């Protein structure tokens, strides 16, 4: 009975996390904001989650070495490029196009790189999963027509590059928590704090526009600032009492949720075939994650 309750709790937390992830990306798309938007939501994250990070630091008696600090710095730079590129990608492309490509291609690249970097095996199911992701991307972008249409080709390239950045920080963070044994929460908070500090000089130069950005996008800024780290923290909580192999596949429900939000809430076109494509990608990511 207890294991059933724990499994139900884990499933509920991961589904909530998936909704949160898709939702904060939806708000990021809807805002149409640039680097000031990123700086402002990073400021919210830094302030709101400071007590959590401080609590973990004190209770776990954390001692961050110079190697750990190097990992945090590397994660900061990759996440910053990711955050800025994500906003740019959402400006030029549909949410229901860029988001699933980014979320689907990320695990695909991770699986391929982990084969070489961490000596992880690619099983038959993993290969099938990779093929399904590729098919999903092919359907999502309209097949070979993508090479003839700039309005689809450019968002595809942005989505793939964002996926590459997702893979990069995933592999780096994996090393940080599994090799250097950094606390995932401190790693995440340190990265957010680093991004905020790096963007601050540029924000100060444009301080007259900060008030305008806040006035125009107050709700999205607060939503992204709170939901972005919280979605990740829920995953970390679940991993404490649930195998990662169970958590990762369910988390990718965000691909379907995000595509649905784009096609229904944002009224983006090609709704049916994009949902079909997102389903292919979700199944593909699921196949990779369970191995």
PDB file of C-alpha atoms in Angstrom, residues 54-64 186:
ATOM      1  CA  UNK A  54      20.718  28.670   1.922  1.00  0.00           C
ATOM      2  CA  UNK A  55      18.872  25.914   3.764  1.00  0.00           C
ATOM      3  CA  UNK A  56      20.453  23.206   1.614  1.00  0.00           C
ATOM      4  CA  UNK A  57      23.886  24.810   2.011  1.00  0.00           C
ATOM      5  CA  UNK A  58      23.606  24.846   5.818  1.00  0.00           C
ATOM      6  CA  UNK A  59      21.856  21.512   6.388  1.00  0.00           C
ATOM      7  CA  UNK A  60      24.095  19.564   4.016  1.00  0.00           C
ATOM      8  CA  UNK A  61      27.208  21.372   5.269  1.00  0.00           C
ATOM      9  CA  UNK A  62      28.181  21.930   1.648  1.00  0.00           C
ATOM     10  CA  UNK A  63      31.754  22.775   0.789  1.00  0.00           C
ATOM     11  CA  UNK A  64      32.076  23.800  -2.845  1.00  0.00           C
ATOM     12  CA  UNK A 186      22.939  24.538  -5.238  1.00  0.00           C
TER      13      UNK A 186
END
